[in-house]
CSV table of C-alpha atoms and ligand atoms in Angstrom, one decimal:
chain,number,residue,atom,x,y,z
R,15,UNK,CA,-52.1,-9.0,-41.3
R,16,UNK,CA,-55.1,-9.4,-43.6
R,17,UNK,CA,-57.9,-7.2,-42.3
R,18,UNK,CA,-60.3,-10.2,-42.5
R,19,UNK,CA,-58.1,-12.3,-40.3
R,20,UNK,CA,-57.9,-11.1,-36.7
R,21,UNK,CA,-55.2,-12.4,-34.4
R,22,UNK,CA,-55.7,-16.0,-33.3
R,23,UNK,CA,-55.7,-14.9,-29.7
R,24,UNK,CA,-58.8,-12.9,-30.3
R,25,UNK,CA,-60.6,-16.0,-31.5
R,26,UNK,CA,-59.8,-17.9,-28.3
R,27,UNK,CA,-60.8,-14.9,-26.2
R,28,UNK,CA,-64.1,-14.4,-28.2
R,29,UNK,CA,-65.0,-18.1,-27.7
R,30,UNK,CA,-64.1,-17.9,-24.1
R,31,UNK,CA,-66.3,-14.9,-23.6
R,32,UNK,CA,-69.2,-16.7,-25.3
R,33,UNK,CA,-68.9,-20.1,-23.6
R,34,UNK,CA,-66.9,-19.5,-20.4
R,35,UNK,CA,-63.4,-20.9,-19.8
R,36,UNK,CA,-64.4,-24.5,-19.6
R,37,UNK,CA,-66.7,-24.6,-22.6
R,38,UNK,CA,-64.5,-23.3,-25.4
R,39,UNK,CA,-65.2,-25.4,-28.5
R,40,UNK,CA,-62.6,-26.6,-31.0
R,41,UNK,CA,-61.0,-23.7,-32.9
R,42,UNK,CA,-62.0,-23.5,-36.6
R,43,UNK,CA,-61.9,-21.0,-39.4
R,44,UNK,CA,-62.1,-17.4,-38.2
R,45,UNK,CA,-62.5,-13.9,-39.7
R,46,UNK,CA,-63.8,-10.5,-38.8
R,47,UNK,CA,-67.4,-11.3,-39.7
R,48,UNK,CA,-67.5,-14.2,-37.3
R,49,UNK,CA,-65.6,-12.1,-34.7
R,50,UNK,CA,-68.4,-9.4,-35.0
R,51,UNK,CA,-71.1,-12.0,-34.5
R,52,UNK,CA,-69.4,-13.6,-31.5
R,53,UNK,CA,-69.0,-10.2,-29.9
R,54,UNK,CA,-72.8,-9.5,-30.0
R,55,UNK,CA,-74.5,-8.2,-26.9
R,56,UNK,CA,-77.9,-6.5,-26.5
R,57,UNK,CA,-77.5,-2.9,-25.4
R,58,UNK,CA,-80.2,-1.1,-23.3
R,59,UNK,CA,-78.7,2.4,-22.9
R,60,UNK,CA,-77.9,4.8,-25.8
R,61,UNK,CA,-76.1,8.1,-26.4
R,62,UNK,CA,-78.3,10.6,-28.1
R,63,UNK,CA,-76.0,10.9,-31.1
R,64,UNK,CA,-77.9,10.1,-34.3
R,65,UNK,CA,-76.7,7.2,-36.6
R,66,UNK,CA,-74.7,8.6,-39.5
R,67,UNK,CA,-76.5,9.4,-42.8
R,68,UNK,CA,-76.9,6.3,-45.0
R,69,UNK,CA,-76.6,3.9,-42.1
R,70,UNK,CA,-80.3,3.0,-42.1
R,71,UNK,CA,-80.2,2.4,-45.8
R,72,UNK,CA,-77.1,0.2,-45.4
R,73,UNK,CA,-78.8,-1.8,-42.7
R,74,UNK,CA,-81.8,-2.3,-44.9
R,75,UNK,CA,-79.7,-3.4,-47.8
R,76,UNK,CA,-78.1,-6.0,-45.5
R,77,UNK,CA,-81.5,-7.0,-44.4
R,78,UNK,CA,-82.8,-7.4,-47.9
R,79,UNK,CA,-79.7,-9.5,-48.8
R,80,UNK,CA,-80.9,-12.2,-46.4
R,81,UNK,CA,-82.4,-15.3,-47.9
R,82,UNK,CA,-86.2,-15.0,-48.3
R,83,UNK,CA,-88.4,-18.0,-48.6
R,84,UNK,CA,-89.3,-18.6,-52.3
R,85,UNK,CA,-88.2,-15.0,-52.8
R,86,UNK,CA,-91.6,-13.8,-51.5
R,87,UNK,CA,-89.9,-10.9,-49.7
R,88,UNK,CA,-92.4,-10.6,-46.8
R,89,UNK,CA,-90.5,-7.9,-44.8
R,90,UNK,CA,-91.3,-4.3,-44.4
R,91,UNK,CA,-89.6,-2.0,-41.9
R,92,UNK,CA,-90.9,1.2,-40.2
R,93,UNK,CA,-88.1,3.5,-39.1
R,94,UNK,CA,-88.9,6.0,-36.5
R,95,UNK,CA,-87.0,8.8,-34.8
R,96,UNK,CA,-90.1,10.6,-33.5
R,97,UNK,CA,-89.8,11.0,-29.7
R,98,UNK,CA,-93.6,11.0,-29.3
R,99,UNK,CA,-94.0,7.7,-31.2
R,100,UNK,CA,-91.1,6.1,-29.3
R,101,UNK,CA,-92.7,7.2,-26.0
R,102,UNK,CA,-95.9,5.3,-26.9
R,103,UNK,CA,-93.9,2.3,-28.0
R,104,UNK,CA,-91.8,2.3,-24.8
R,105,UNK,CA,-95.1,2.3,-22.9
R,106,UNK,CA,-96.5,-0.6,-24.9
R,107,UNK,CA,-93.2,-2.4,-24.1
R,108,UNK,CA,-93.8,-2.1,-20.4
R,109,UNK,CA,-91.6,1.0,-19.9
R,110,UNK,CA,-88.5,0.0,-21.7
R,111,UNK,CA,-86.6,3.3,-21.6
R,112,UNK,CA,-84.0,2.4,-24.3
R,113,UNK,CA,-86.8,2.7,-26.9
R,114,UNK,CA,-87.1,6.4,-26.1
R,115,UNK,CA,-83.4,6.8,-25.7
R,116,UNK,CA,-82.1,5.2,-28.9
R,117,UNK,CA,-81.9,7.6,-31.9
R,118,UNK,CA,-83.3,5.1,-34.3
R,119,UNK,CA,-86.1,2.6,-33.7
R,120,UNK,CA,-87.0,0.0,-36.4
R,121,UNK,CA,-90.2,-2.0,-36.4
R,122,UNK,CA,-89.9,-5.2,-38.4
R,123,UNK,CA,-93.2,-6.0,-40.2
R,124,UNK,CA,-94.5,-9.3,-41.5
R,125,UNK,CA,-96.1,-7.6,-44.4
R,126,UNK,CA,-98.6,-10.0,-46.1
R,127,UNK,CA,-100.5,-6.9,-47.3
R,128,UNK,CA,-98.1,-6.6,-50.1
R,129,UNK,CA,-99.1,-10.0,-51.4
R,130,UNK,CA,-102.8,-9.4,-50.8
R,131,UNK,CA,-102.5,-6.3,-52.9
R,132,UNK,CA,-100.9,-8.3,-55.7
R,133,UNK,CA,-103.7,-10.9,-55.5
R,134,UNK,CA,-106.3,-8.1,-55.9
R,135,UNK,CA,-104.4,-6.3,-58.7
R,136,UNK,CA,-103.8,-9.5,-60.7
R,137,UNK,CA,-107.2,-10.9,-59.9
R,138,UNK,CA,-105.8,-14.2,-58.7
R,139,UNK,CA,-107.1,-15.7,-55.5
R,140,UNK,CA,-104.2,-16.7,-53.2
R,141,UNK,CA,-105.4,-19.9,-51.5
R,142,UNK,CA,-102.1,-20.2,-49.6
R,143,UNK,CA,-102.5,-17.0,-47.6
R,144,UNK,CA,-104.7,-17.9,-44.6
R,145,UNK,CA,-102.5,-20.8,-43.4
R,146,UNK,CA,-100.2,-21.0,-40.4
R,147,UNK,CA,-97.4,-22.2,-42.7
R,148,UNK,CA,-97.6,-19.0,-44.7
R,149,UNK,CA,-97.7,-16.8,-41.6
R,150,UNK,CA,-94.7,-18.7,-40.1
R,151,UNK,CA,-92.7,-18.2,-43.3
R,152,UNK,CA,-93.4,-14.5,-43.3
R,153,UNK,CA,-92.2,-14.2,-39.7
R,154,UNK,CA,-89.1,-16.4,-40.4
R,155,UNK,CA,-88.3,-14.1,-43.3
R,156,UNK,CA,-88.6,-11.0,-41.1
R,157,UNK,CA,-86.3,-12.5,-38.4
R,158,UNK,CA,-83.6,-13.4,-40.9
R,159,UNK,CA,-83.7,-10.0,-42.5
R,160,UNK,CA,-83.5,-8.2,-39.1
R,161,UNK,CA,-80.6,-10.3,-37.9
R,162,UNK,CA,-78.6,-9.4,-41.1
R,163,UNK,CA,-79.3,-5.7,-40.2
R,164,UNK,CA,-78.1,-6.3,-36.7
R,165,UNK,CA,-74.9,-7.8,-37.8
R,166,UNK,CA,-74.4,-4.9,-40.3
R,167,UNK,CA,-75.0,-2.4,-37.5
R,168,UNK,CA,-72.7,-4.1,-35.1
R,169,UNK,CA,-70.0,-4.3,-37.7
R,170,UNK,CA,-70.2,-0.5,-37.9
R,171,UNK,CA,-69.8,0.0,-34.2
R,172,UNK,CA,-73.5,0.5,-33.5
R,173,UNK,CA,-75.5,-1.4,-30.9
R,174,UNK,CA,-78.9,-2.8,-30.9
R,175,UNK,CA,-81.5,-4.6,-28.9
R,176,UNK,CA,-84.6,-6.5,-30.2
R,177,UNK,CA,-87.9,-5.5,-28.6
R,178,UNK,CA,-90.3,-8.5,-28.7
R,179,UNK,CA,-92.5,-6.5,-26.4
R,180,UNK,CA,-94.1,-4.9,-29.4
R,181,UNK,CA,-96.2,-8.0,-29.4
R,182,UNK,CA,-97.6,-7.0,-26.0
R,183,UNK,CA,-100.2,-5.0,-28.0
R,184,UNK,CA,-99.8,-5.5,-31.7
R,185,UNK,CA,-103.0,-3.7,-32.5
R,186,UNK,CA,-101.9,-0.5,-30.9
R,187,UNK,CA,-98.6,-0.7,-32.6
R,188,UNK,CA,-100.3,-1.2,-35.9
R,189,UNK,CA,-102.6,1.8,-35.3
R,190,UNK,CA,-99.6,4.0,-34.4
R,191,UNK,CA,-98.0,3.3,-37.8
R,192,UNK,CA,-101.1,3.1,-39.9
R,193,UNK,CA,-100.3,-0.4,-40.9
R,194,UNK,CA,-102.6,-1.9,-43.5
R,195,UNK,CA,-104.6,-5.1,-42.8
R,196,UNK,CA,-102.6,-8.3,-42.8
R,197,UNK,CA,-99.4,-6.7,-41.6
R,198,UNK,CA,-97.9,-7.1,-38.1
R,199,UNK,CA,-94.9,-5.9,-36.2
R,200,UNK,CA,-93.0,-9.0,-35.2
R,201,UNK,CA,-90.5,-7.1,-33.1
R,202,UNK,CA,-88.8,-3.7,-32.8
R,203,UNK,CA,-85.1,-3.0,-32.7
R,204,UNK,CA,-83.3,-0.1,-31.0
R,205,UNK,CA,-80.3,1.1,-32.9
R,206,UNK,CA,-77.6,3.6,-31.7
R,207,UNK,CA,-74.3,4.1,-30.1
R,208,UNK,CA,-74.1,2.4,-26.7
R,209,UNK,CA,-73.9,4.7,-23.6
R,210,UNK,CA,-70.5,3.8,-22.0
R,211,UNK,CA,-72.0,2.2,-18.9
R,212,UNK,CA,-74.4,0.1,-21.0
R,213,UNK,CA,-71.9,-1.8,-23.3
R,214,UNK,CA,-72.0,-4.7,-20.9
R,215,UNK,CA,-70.4,-8.1,-21.4
R,216,UNK,CA,-71.0,-10.8,-23.9
R,217,UNK,CA,-73.7,-13.0,-22.4
R,218,UNK,CA,-72.6,-16.7,-22.1
R,219,UNK,CA,-74.6,-19.4,-23.9
R,220,UNK,CA,-75.2,-23.1,-23.4
R,221,UNK,CA,-72.2,-25.2,-24.4
R,222,UNK,CA,-72.2,-26.7,-27.9
R,223,UNK,CA,-72.4,-30.1,-26.2
R,224,UNK,CA,-75.9,-29.1,-25.1
R,225,UNK,CA,-77.2,-27.9,-28.5
R,226,UNK,CA,-75.1,-29.5,-31.3
R,227,UNK,CA,-76.0,-33.1,-32.2
R,228,UNK,CA,-74.3,-35.3,-34.7
R,229,UNK,CA,-76.4,-37.6,-36.9
R,230,UNK,CA,-79.1,-38.1,-34.2
R,231,UNK,CA,-80.5,-36.2,-31.3
R,232,UNK,CA,-78.7,-37.1,-28.1
R,233,UNK,CA,-79.6,-35.3,-24.8
R,234,UNK,CA,-77.5,-37.4,-22.5
R,235,UNK,CA,-75.3,-34.4,-21.7
R,236,UNK,CA,-78.2,-32.0,-21.3
R,237,UNK,CA,-78.5,-32.0,-17.5
R,238,UNK,CA,-74.8,-31.7,-16.8
R,239,UNK,CA,-74.4,-28.9,-19.5
R,240,UNK,CA,-77.4,-27.0,-18.1
R,241,UNK,CA,-75.8,-27.1,-14.6
R,242,UNK,CA,-72.5,-25.9,-16.0
R,243,UNK,CA,-74.3,-23.1,-17.9
R,244,UNK,CA,-76.1,-22.2,-14.6
R,245,UNK,CA,-72.8,-21.7,-12.9
R,246,UNK,CA,-71.5,-19.6,-15.7
R,247,UNK,CA,-74.7,-17.5,-15.7
R,248,UNK,CA,-74.7,-17.2,-11.9
R,249,UNK,CA,-71.3,-15.5,-12.1
R,250,UNK,CA,-72.5,-13.3,-15.0
R,251,UNK,CA,-75.7,-12.3,-13.1
R,252,UNK,CA,-73.7,-11.5,-10.0
R,253,UNK,CA,-71.5,-9.1,-12.0
R,254,UNK,CA,-74.5,-7.5,-13.6
R,255,UNK,CA,-76.8,-7.5,-10.6
R,256,UNK,CA,-79.4,-9.5,-12.5
R,257,UNK,CA,-82.3,-10.9,-10.5
R,258,UNK,CA,-82.5,-14.4,-12.0
R,259,UNK,CA,-79.1,-15.8,-11.1
R,260,UNK,CA,-79.0,-19.0,-13.1
R,261,UNK,CA,-80.2,-19.7,-16.6
R,262,UNK,CA,-82.6,-22.3,-15.2
R,263,UNK,CA,-84.1,-19.6,-12.9
R,264,UNK,CA,-84.5,-17.3,-16.0
R,265,UNK,CA,-86.3,-20.1,-17.8
R,266,UNK,CA,-88.6,-20.8,-14.9
R,267,UNK,CA,-89.5,-17.1,-14.5
R,268,UNK,CA,-90.2,-16.6,-18.2
R,269,UNK,CA,-92.0,-19.8,-19.0
R,270,UNK,CA,-93.7,-20.6,-15.7
R,271,UNK,CA,-96.3,-17.9,-15.0
R,272,UNK,CA,-98.8,-16.9,-17.7
R,273,UNK,CA,-98.5,-13.3,-16.6
R,274,UNK,CA,-94.9,-13.2,-18.0
R,275,UNK,CA,-96.5,-13.2,-21.5
R,276,UNK,CA,-97.6,-9.6,-20.8
R,277,UNK,CA,-100.7,-9.8,-23.0
R,278,UNK,CA,-99.1,-11.9,-25.7
R,279,UNK,CA,-101.4,-14.8,-24.7
R,280,UNK,CA,-104.0,-12.9,-26.6
R,281,UNK,CA,-102.0,-13.0,-29.9
R,282,UNK,CA,-104.5,-15.1,-31.8
R,283,UNK,CA,-107.3,-12.5,-31.2
R,284,UNK,CA,-104.9,-9.6,-31.9
R,285,UNK,CA,-103.9,-11.2,-35.2
R,286,UNK,CA,-107.5,-11.8,-36.2
R,287,UNK,CA,-108.1,-8.0,-35.5
R,288,UNK,CA,-105.2,-7.2,-37.8
R,289,UNK,CA,-106.9,-9.2,-40.6
R,290,UNK,CA,-105.0,-12.4,-40.4
R,291,UNK,CA,-107.0,-15.6,-40.8
R,292,UNK,CA,-104.6,-18.4,-39.6
R,293,UNK,CA,-105.8,-21.9,-40.3
C,319,FMN,C1,-87.1,-11.8,-30.8
C,319,FMN,C2,-86.4,-11.1,-29.6
C,319,FMN,C3,-87.1,-10.3,-28.7
C,319,FMN,C4,-86.4,-9.6,-27.7
C,319,FMN,N1,-87.1,-8.8,-26.9
C,319,FMN,C5,-86.5,-8.0,-26.0
C,319,FMN,C6,-87.2,-7.0,-25.3
C,319,FMN,O1,-88.4,-6.7,-25.5
C,319,FMN,N2,-86.5,-6.3,-24.4
C,319,FMN,C7,-85.2,-6.5,-24.1
C,319,FMN,O2,-84.6,-5.8,-23.3
C,319,FMN,N3,-84.5,-7.5,-24.8
C,319,FMN,C8,-85.1,-8.2,-25.7
C,319,FMN,N4,-84.4,-9.2,-26.4
C,319,FMN,C9,-83.0,-9.4,-26.1
C,319,FMN,C10,-82.7,-10.7,-25.4
C,319,FMN,O3,-83.1,-10.5,-24.0
C,319,FMN,C11,-81.2,-11.0,-25.5
C,319,FMN,O4,-80.9,-11.3,-26.8
C,319,FMN,C12,-80.9,-12.2,-24.6
C,319,FMN,O5,-81.0,-11.9,-23.2
C,319,FMN,C13,-79.4,-12.6,-24.9
C,319,FMN,O6,-78.6,-11.5,-24.6
C,319,FMN,P1,-77.6,-10.9,-25.7
C,319,FMN,O7,-78.4,-10.5,-26.9
C,319,FMN,O8,-76.9,-9.7,-25.0
C,319,FMN,O9,-76.6,-12.0,-26.0
C,319,FMN,C14,-85.1,-9.9,-27.4
C,319,FMN,C15,-84.4,-10.8,-28.3
C,319,FMN,C16,-85.0,-11.4,-29.3
C,319,FMN,C17,-84.2,-12.3,-30.2
């Protein structure tokens, strides 16, 4: 069989893992790239083994191959393997031990300093810089690049988990890495080989009926689909001893209390400190 065309059974299994037995969508085209993406799961426990030489550079090449808005190339990446730095980062992230455990930690930077430097060198004022739109575009670019790197890593048998908790204290993170003004770590990423007991299952998602609309937005199925997803997540949570049983409970816990922002409600002030003027 063509190496890019895994067995049809694996397609059905992969879709079933992602959506649960009752939510499997219509089967369509399929290949190993898609199979890798559907098999994604965040991993929070790593073996100490380093990633093979050249892996970082391959991941970065994948990242830089993502589309980038107007080809502005806003992304920079700080790679760290330094235990002392990872210890500080884990602390900033509220004690997420996988940051210390993973052999490679990547911080994904919205790097507007690169363009500020061009503005100064070329003596052209960039009137577009201090606007929310430009900041958003930089962050979107960073996310697209990072996700390409994640897919590349996973296709090589590595595991990852994003660490949004870098934004708990963006100023301290910036200081740790000597970031220049107008650059900001959007999130971190643990990379490494999963410890056996940490591989986990594919986490189910809302059905396509809940999120895919044709021609116009239609949320008539939203309630029923949410309840169906709650049931699926309830079973998943029971298997994984997760506190928030249903997806709805998870949403309530995360979006209800302000304290769940863990300092990120001060983002505007932190960004101002980092030299971003966002109008
Ligand atoms: C931008 C972003 C930030 C995240 N931050 C964290 C984090 O700080 N800690 C963590 O354990 N997981 C983090 N995650 C992972 C999500 O919790 C995870 O993707 C989600 O629960 C779905 O699970 P899955 O990735 O295994 O499918 C983050 C994911 C994204 C996309």
